[in-house]
Amino acid sequence: MSEKVELVHHVEAINWNRIEDEKDLEVWDRLTSNFWLPEKVPLSNDVQSWKTLTDEEKQLTMRVFTGLTLLDTIQGTVGAVSLLPDAITAHEEAVYTNIAFMESVHAKSYSSIFSTLCSTKEIDEVFRWSTENEHLQKKANIVMDYYQGDDPLKKKVASTLLESFLFYSGFYLPMYWSSHAKLTNTADLIRLIIRDEAVHGYYIGYKYQRALEKESPERQQELKDYTFDLLYELYENEVQYTHSLYDGVGLSEDVKKFLHYNANKALMNLGYEAMFPASVTNVSPAILSALSPNADENHDFFSGSGSSYVMGKAVNTEDEDWDF
Amino acid sequence: MESQVLQAQPENEQTGEPCIVYFSSVSENTHKFIVKTGIDSIRLPLKTSGETPLVHHPYVLCVPSYGRPGGAGSVPPQAVKFLNQPGNRKLLRGVIGAGNTNFGSLFCIAADKIAAKCDVPVLYKFELMGTTEDVENVQEGLKAFWRSNSLYPATL
């Protein structure tokens, strides 16, 4: 890295007993209680399942995971760190260091998957591929450029779009395998990453919105335009990346719906209305179900399925939530 | 918000109109969704120490979930405090969940827990601040739901 990432200029001892923004403590608590390591996931149980994939499917899976590794590496070593100088509170800085570290855990966890399932030669080959794939490199270069800019709010936008949008062309595949009862332990690990990224995108987007409130209407409009321009730029590249990866297995159209669905969520994390209409965000139910078994049924009582009175399956209500 | 609170709490027992009681943290996602629906609403205080409102007419409760591991402590304490008022609990007709499918099996877990505990249906789940379709579904759904359900007392 030739360009210097800016450092925080002034530091005072952090006092967690005097909180300026309670969201800092809440998110810190959530992130630390979500902490996990790939060694806890029994990935070796997927070895048999891996053998049932075709060579093309194996190669696709490795490429997808290498692409995700690159994004997590960027976010861990540059993205989250670049937000530190702009933090308003010491607690916000601490949360970013947690985010940065977890991104490094995520990046390493893909290597755990590789070492469990693949040969050294295959691993070296796919990392070489990642340095040569134009769409993946373009994706990395776009966000790296923004991280090295000097606008604190634009950095938060780029970071939120990475956390809440750019990962999802990759996350689709392990959810797809899981919905076909393949690589289910790998999918469990990816779900942990997906959970973390949701909190990261939520938090950085929240900090963006709080800062945006203090800006002039003109500047707010500039940032909104910037957000949508950047999203379009990234989206066009994501579509090409998606076709280059998934055309061979015929999944590109459903992956694109997943991109739209998550682009909407990225925008909402930044406080903007969803952009893609429901007609292009209707991801296959199997994928949504693999993502969240709680999302498919009981989702819409109003639509008349009438099954919603079957409630709270496997929900323990005998915990500290309740005292009436 | 104050004027909305007053409007949503008329002296008479039944308004005949849908009413949503909701909790939203400072991130305001749930608040934005409720505002978009234009439905009469009462926002629970941000801090648990704040005075909890007493309602006098049927309502549905809207609560976010944040994906805590194991789902422990997932119901916002402000919502627990509100439901610990027997009068409030009696008038609960259904629950709407807000959340993020990224939280997997814990997506909208607070809504599921409240519904199971209070024996009312989960009416709808949406993500973050909801899409246009979510807003329309809840507007239309609650109107129809009110016509058929609001006058029946809850079983608790």
Coordinates of N, CA, C and O in Angstrom, one line a residue, chain A residues 160-252:
Chain A
T160 N -20.5 1.1 3.8 CA -21.8 0.5 4.0 C -22.2 -0.3 2.7 O -22.7 -1.4 2.8
L161 N -21.9 0.2 1.6 CA -22.2 -0.5 0.3 C -21.4 -1.8 0.2 O -21.9 -2.8 -0.3
L162 N -20.1 -1.7 0.7 CA -19.3 -3.0 0.7 C -20.0 -4.0 1.6 O -20.2 -5.1 1.3
E163 N -20.2 -3.6 2.9 CA -20.8 -4.5 3.9 C -22.1 -5.1 3.5 O -22.4 -6.2 3.8
S164 N -23.0 -4.2 2.9 CA -24.4 -4.6 2.8 C -24.8 -4.9 1.3 O -25.9 -5.4 1.1
F165 N -23.8 -4.7 0.4 CA -24.2 -5.0 -1.0 C -23.2 -5.9 -1.7 O -23.5 -6.9 -2.3
L166 N -21.9 -5.5 -1.6 CA -20.9 -6.1 -2.5 C -20.6 -7.6 -2.2 O -20.1 -8.3 -3.0
F167 N -20.9 -8.0 -1.0 CA -20.6 -9.4 -0.6 C -21.6 -10.4 -1.2 O -21.4 -11.6 -1.3
Y168 N -22.8 -9.9 -1.6 CA -23.9 -10.8 -1.8 C -23.9 -11.6 -3.1 O -24.5 -12.7 -3.2
S169 N -23.1 -11.1 -4.1 CA -23.0 -12.0 -5.3 C -22.2 -13.2 -4.9 O -22.4 -14.3 -5.5
G170 N -21.4 -13.1 -3.8 CA -20.7 -14.3 -3.3 C -21.5 -15.1 -2.3 O -21.6 -16.4 -2.4
F171 N -22.2 -14.4 -1.4 CA -23.0 -15.1 -0.4 C -24.1 -16.0 -1.0 O -24.6 -16.9 -0.3
Y172 N -24.5 -15.6 -2.2 CA -25.6 -16.4 -2.8 C -25.2 -17.9 -2.9 O -26.1 -18.8 -2.6
L173 N -24.0 -18.2 -3.3 CA -23.7 -19.6 -3.6 C -23.8 -20.5 -2.4 O -24.4 -21.6 -2.5
P174 N -23.1 -20.2 -1.3 CA -23.3 -21.1 -0.2 C -24.7 -21.3 0.3 O -25.1 -22.4 0.8
M175 N -25.6 -20.3 0.1 CA -27.0 -20.4 0.5 C -27.7 -21.4 -0.5 O -28.5 -22.2 -0.2
Y176 N -27.2 -21.2 -1.8 CA -27.8 -22.2 -2.8 C -27.4 -23.6 -2.5 O -28.2 -24.5 -2.5
W177 N -26.1 -23.8 -2.2 CA -25.7 -25.2 -1.8 C -26.4 -25.7 -0.6 O -26.9 -26.8 -0.6
S178 N -26.6 -24.8 0.4 CA -27.3 -25.2 1.6 C -28.7 -25.6 1.3 O -29.2 -26.6 1.8
S179 N -29.4 -24.9 0.4 CA -30.8 -25.2 0.1 C -30.8 -26.6 -0.7 O -31.9 -27.1 -0.8
H180 N -29.7 -27.0 -1.2 CA -29.7 -28.4 -1.8 C -29.0 -29.4 -0.9 O -28.5 -30.4 -1.4
A181 N -28.9 -29.0 0.4 CA -28.3 -29.9 1.4 C -26.9 -30.2 1.1 O -26.4 -31.3 1.3
K182 N -26.2 -29.3 0.5 CA -24.7 -29.5 0.2 C -23.9 -28.4 0.9 O -24.4 -27.3 1.1
L183 N -22.7 -28.8 1.3 CA -21.8 -27.9 2.1 C -22.5 -27.2 3.2 O -22.3 -26.0 3.4
T184 N -23.3 -27.9 4.0 CA -24.1 -27.3 5.0 C -23.3 -26.7 6.1 O -23.7 -25.7 6.7
N185 N -22.2 -27.3 6.5 CA -21.3 -26.7 7.5 C -20.7 -25.4 7.1 O -20.6 -24.5 7.8
T186 N -20.2 -25.5 5.8 CA -19.7 -24.2 5.2 C -20.7 -23.1 5.2 O -20.4 -22.0 5.6
A187 N -22.0 -23.5 4.9 CA -23.1 -22.5 4.9 C -23.3 -22.0 6.3 O -23.6 -20.8 6.5
D188 N -23.1 -22.8 7.3 CA -23.3 -22.4 8.7 C -22.2 -21.3 9.0 O -22.5 -20.3 9.7
L189 N -21.0 -21.5 8.6 CA -20.0 -20.5 8.8 C -20.3 -19.2 8.0 O -20.2 -18.1 8.6
I190 N -20.7 -19.4 6.8 CA -21.1 -18.2 6.0 C -22.2 -17.4 6.7 O -22.2 -16.1 6.7
R191 N -23.1 -18.1 7.3 CA -24.2 -17.4 8.0 C -23.7 -16.5 9.1 O -24.3 -15.5 9.4
L192 N -22.7 -17.0 9.8 CA -22.1 -16.2 10.8 C -21.5 -14.9 10.3 O -21.6 -13.8 10.9
I193 N -20.9 -15.0 9.1 CA -20.3 -13.8 8.4 C -21.4 -12.9 8.0 O -21.4 -11.7 8.2
I194 N -22.5 -13.5 7.5 CA -23.7 -12.7 7.0 C -24.3 -11.9 8.2 O -24.6 -10.8 8.1
R195 N -24.3 -12.6 9.3 CA -24.9 -11.9 10.5 C -24.0 -10.7 10.9 O -24.5 -9.6 11.2
D196 N -22.7 -11.0 10.9 CA -21.8 -9.9 11.3 C -21.9 -8.7 10.3 O -21.9 -7.6 10.8
E197 N -21.9 -9.0 9.0 CA -22.0 -7.9 8.1 C -23.2 -7.1 8.2 O -23.2 -5.9 8.0
A198 N -24.3 -7.7 8.7 CA -25.5 -6.9 8.9 C -25.3 -5.9 10.0 O -25.8 -4.8 9.9
V199 N -24.7 -6.3 11.1 CA -24.4 -5.4 12.2 C -23.5 -4.3 11.7 O -23.6 -3.1 12.0
H200 N -22.4 -4.7 10.9 CA -21.5 -3.7 10.4 C -22.2 -2.6 9.6 O -22.0 -1.4 9.7
G201 N -22.9 -3.1 8.6 CA -23.6 -2.2 7.7 C -24.6 -1.3 8.4 O -24.7 -0.1 8.1
Y202 N -25.3 -1.9 9.4 CA -26.3 -1.1 10.2 C -25.6 0.0 10.9 O -26.0 1.1 11.0
Y203 N -24.5 -0.4 11.6 CA -23.8 0.6 12.4 C -23.1 1.7 11.6 O -23.3 2.9 11.9
I204 N -22.4 1.4 10.6 CA -21.7 2.4 9.8 C -22.8 3.3 9.1 O -22.7 4.5 9.0
G205 N -23.9 2.7 8.6 CA -25.0 3.4 8.0 C -25.6 4.3 9.1 O -26.0 5.5 8.7
Y206 N -25.7 3.9 10.3 CA -26.3 4.7 11.3 C -25.4 5.9 11.6 O -25.9 7.1 11.7
K207 N -24.1 5.7 11.7 CA -23.2 6.8 11.9 C -23.3 7.8 10.7 O -23.1 9.0 10.9
Y208 N -23.4 7.3 9.5 CA -23.6 8.1 8.4 C -24.8 9.0 8.5 O -24.7 10.3 8.3
Q209 N -25.9 8.4 8.9 CA -27.2 9.2 9.0 C -27.1 10.3 10.1 O -27.6 11.4 10.0
R210 N -26.4 9.9 11.2 CA -26.3 10.9 12.3 C -25.4 12.1 11.8 O -25.7 13.3 12.1
A211 N -24.4 11.8 11.1 CA -23.5 12.9 10.6 C -24.3 13.7 9.5 O -24.1 14.9 9.4
L212 N -25.0 13.0 8.7 CA -25.8 13.7 7.6 C -26.8 14.7 8.1 O -27.0 15.7 7.4
E213 N -27.4 14.4 9.2 CA -28.4 15.3 9.8 C -27.8 16.7 10.0 O -28.5 17.7 10.0
K214 N -26.5 16.8 10.2 CA -25.8 18.1 10.6 C -25.4 18.8 9.4 O -24.9 19.9 9.5
E215 N -25.6 18.2 8.2 CA -25.1 18.9 6.9 C -26.2 19.8 6.3 O -27.4 19.6 6.6
S216 N -25.7 20.7 5.5 CA -26.7 21.6 4.8 C -27.5 20.8 3.8 O -27.1 19.7 3.4
P217 N -28.7 21.3 3.4 CA -29.5 20.6 2.4 C -28.8 20.3 1.1 O -28.9 19.3 0.5
E218 N -27.9 21.3 0.7 CA -27.2 21.1 -0.6 C -26.2 19.9 -0.4 O -26.1 19.1 -1.3
R219 N -25.5 19.9 0.7 CA -24.6 18.8 0.9 C -25.3 17.5 1.1 O -24.8 16.5 0.6
Q220 N -26.4 17.5 1.7 CA -27.2 16.3 1.8 C -27.6 15.7 0.5 O -27.5 14.5 0.2
Q221 N -28.0 16.7 -0.4 CA -28.3 16.2 -1.8 C -27.1 15.7 -2.5 O -27.2 14.7 -3.2
E222 N -26.0 16.4 -2.3 CA -24.7 15.9 -3.0 C -24.4 14.5 -2.5 O -24.1 13.6 -3.3
L223 N -24.6 14.2 -1.2 CA -24.2 12.9 -0.7 C -25.2 11.8 -1.2 O -24.8 10.7 -1.4
K224 N -26.5 12.2 -1.3 CA -27.5 11.3 -1.8 C -27.2 10.9 -3.3 O -27.2 9.8 -3.6
D225 N -26.9 12.0 -4.1 CA -26.5 11.7 -5.5 C -25.3 10.8 -5.6 O -25.2 9.9 -6.4
Y226 N -24.3 11.2 -4.7 CA -23.1 10.4 -4.7 C -23.4 8.9 -4.4 O -22.8 8.0 -5.0
T227 N -24.2 8.7 -3.4 CA -24.5 7.3 -2.9 C -25.1 6.5 -4.1 O -24.7 5.4 -4.4
F228 N -26.1 7.1 -4.8 CA -26.8 6.4 -5.9 C -25.8 6.2 -7.0 O -25.9 5.2 -7.7
D229 N -25.0 7.2 -7.3 CA -24.0 7.1 -8.4 C -23.1 5.9 -8.1 O -22.8 5.1 -9.0
L230 N -22.6 5.9 -6.9 CA -21.6 4.8 -6.5 C -22.3 3.5 -6.6 O -21.7 2.5 -7.1
L231 N -23.5 3.4 -6.1 CA -24.3 2.2 -6.1 C -24.4 1.7 -7.6 O -24.2 0.5 -7.9
Y232 N -24.8 2.6 -8.5 CA -25.0 2.2 -9.9 C -23.6 1.7 -10.5 O -23.6 0.7 -11.2
E233 N -22.6 2.4 -10.1 CA -21.3 2.0 -10.7 C -20.9 0.6 -10.2 O -20.5 -0.3 -10.9
L234 N -21.1 0.4 -8.9 CA -20.8 -0.9 -8.3 C -21.8 -2.0 -8.8 O -21.4 -3.1 -9.1
Y235 N -23.0 -1.6 -9.0 CA -24.1 -2.5 -9.4 C -23.7 -3.0 -10.9 O -23.8 -4.2 -11.1
E236 N -23.4 -2.1 -11.7 CA -23.1 -2.5 -13.1 C -21.9 -3.5 -13.1 O -22.0 -4.5 -13.9
N237 N -20.9 -3.3 -12.3 CA -19.8 -4.2 -12.3 C -20.2 -5.5 -11.6 O -19.8 -6.6 -12.0
E238 N -21.1 -5.5 -10.6 CA -21.6 -6.7 -10.0 C -22.3 -7.6 -10.9 O -22.3 -8.8 -10.9
V239 N -23.1 -6.9 -11.8 CA -23.9 -7.7 -12.8 C -22.9 -8.5 -13.7 O -23.1 -9.6 -14.0
Q240 N -21.9 -7.7 -14.2 CA -20.9 -8.4 -15.0 C -20.2 -9.5 -14.3 O -19.9 -10.6 -14.8
Y241 N -19.8 -9.2 -13.1 CA -19.1 -10.2 -12.2 C -20.0 -11.5 -12.1 O -19.6 -12.6 -12.2
T242 N -21.3 -11.2 -11.8 CA -22.3 -12.3 -11.6 C -22.4 -13.2 -12.8 O -22.3 -14.4 -12.8
H243 N -22.5 -12.5 -14.0 CA -22.6 -13.3 -15.3 C -21.3 -14.1 -15.5 O -21.4 -15.3 -15.9
S244 N -20.2 -13.5 -15.2 CA -18.9 -14.2 -15.5 C -18.8 -15.4 -14.6 O -18.2 -16.4 -15.0
L245 N -19.4 -15.4 -13.4 CA -19.3 -16.5 -12.5 C -20.4 -17.5 -12.7 O -20.1 -18.7 -12.7
Y246 N -21.6 -17.0 -12.8 CA -22.8 -17.9 -12.6 C -23.4 -18.3 -13.9 O -24.3 -19.2 -13.9
D247 N -23.1 -17.8 -15.1 CA -23.7 -18.2 -16.3 C -23.6 -19.7 -16.6 O -24.5 -20.3 -17.0
G248 N -22.4 -20.2 -16.3 CA -22.1 -21.6 -16.6 C -23.0 -22.5 -15.8 O -23.4 -23.6 -16.3
V249 N -23.5 -22.1 -14.6 CA -24.4 -23.0 -13.9 C -25.8 -22.5 -13.9 O -26.7 -23.1 -13.3
G250 N -26.1 -21.5 -14.8 CA -27.5 -21.0 -15.0 C -28.1 -20.3 -13.8 O -29.4 -20.3 -13.7
L251 N -27.3 -19.7 -13.0 CA -28.0 -19.1 -11.8 C -28.0 -17.6 -11.8 O -28.4 -16.9 -10.9
S252 N -27.4 -17.0 -12.9 CA -27.2 -15.5 -12.9 C -28.5 -14.7 -12.6 O -28.4 -13.7 -11.9

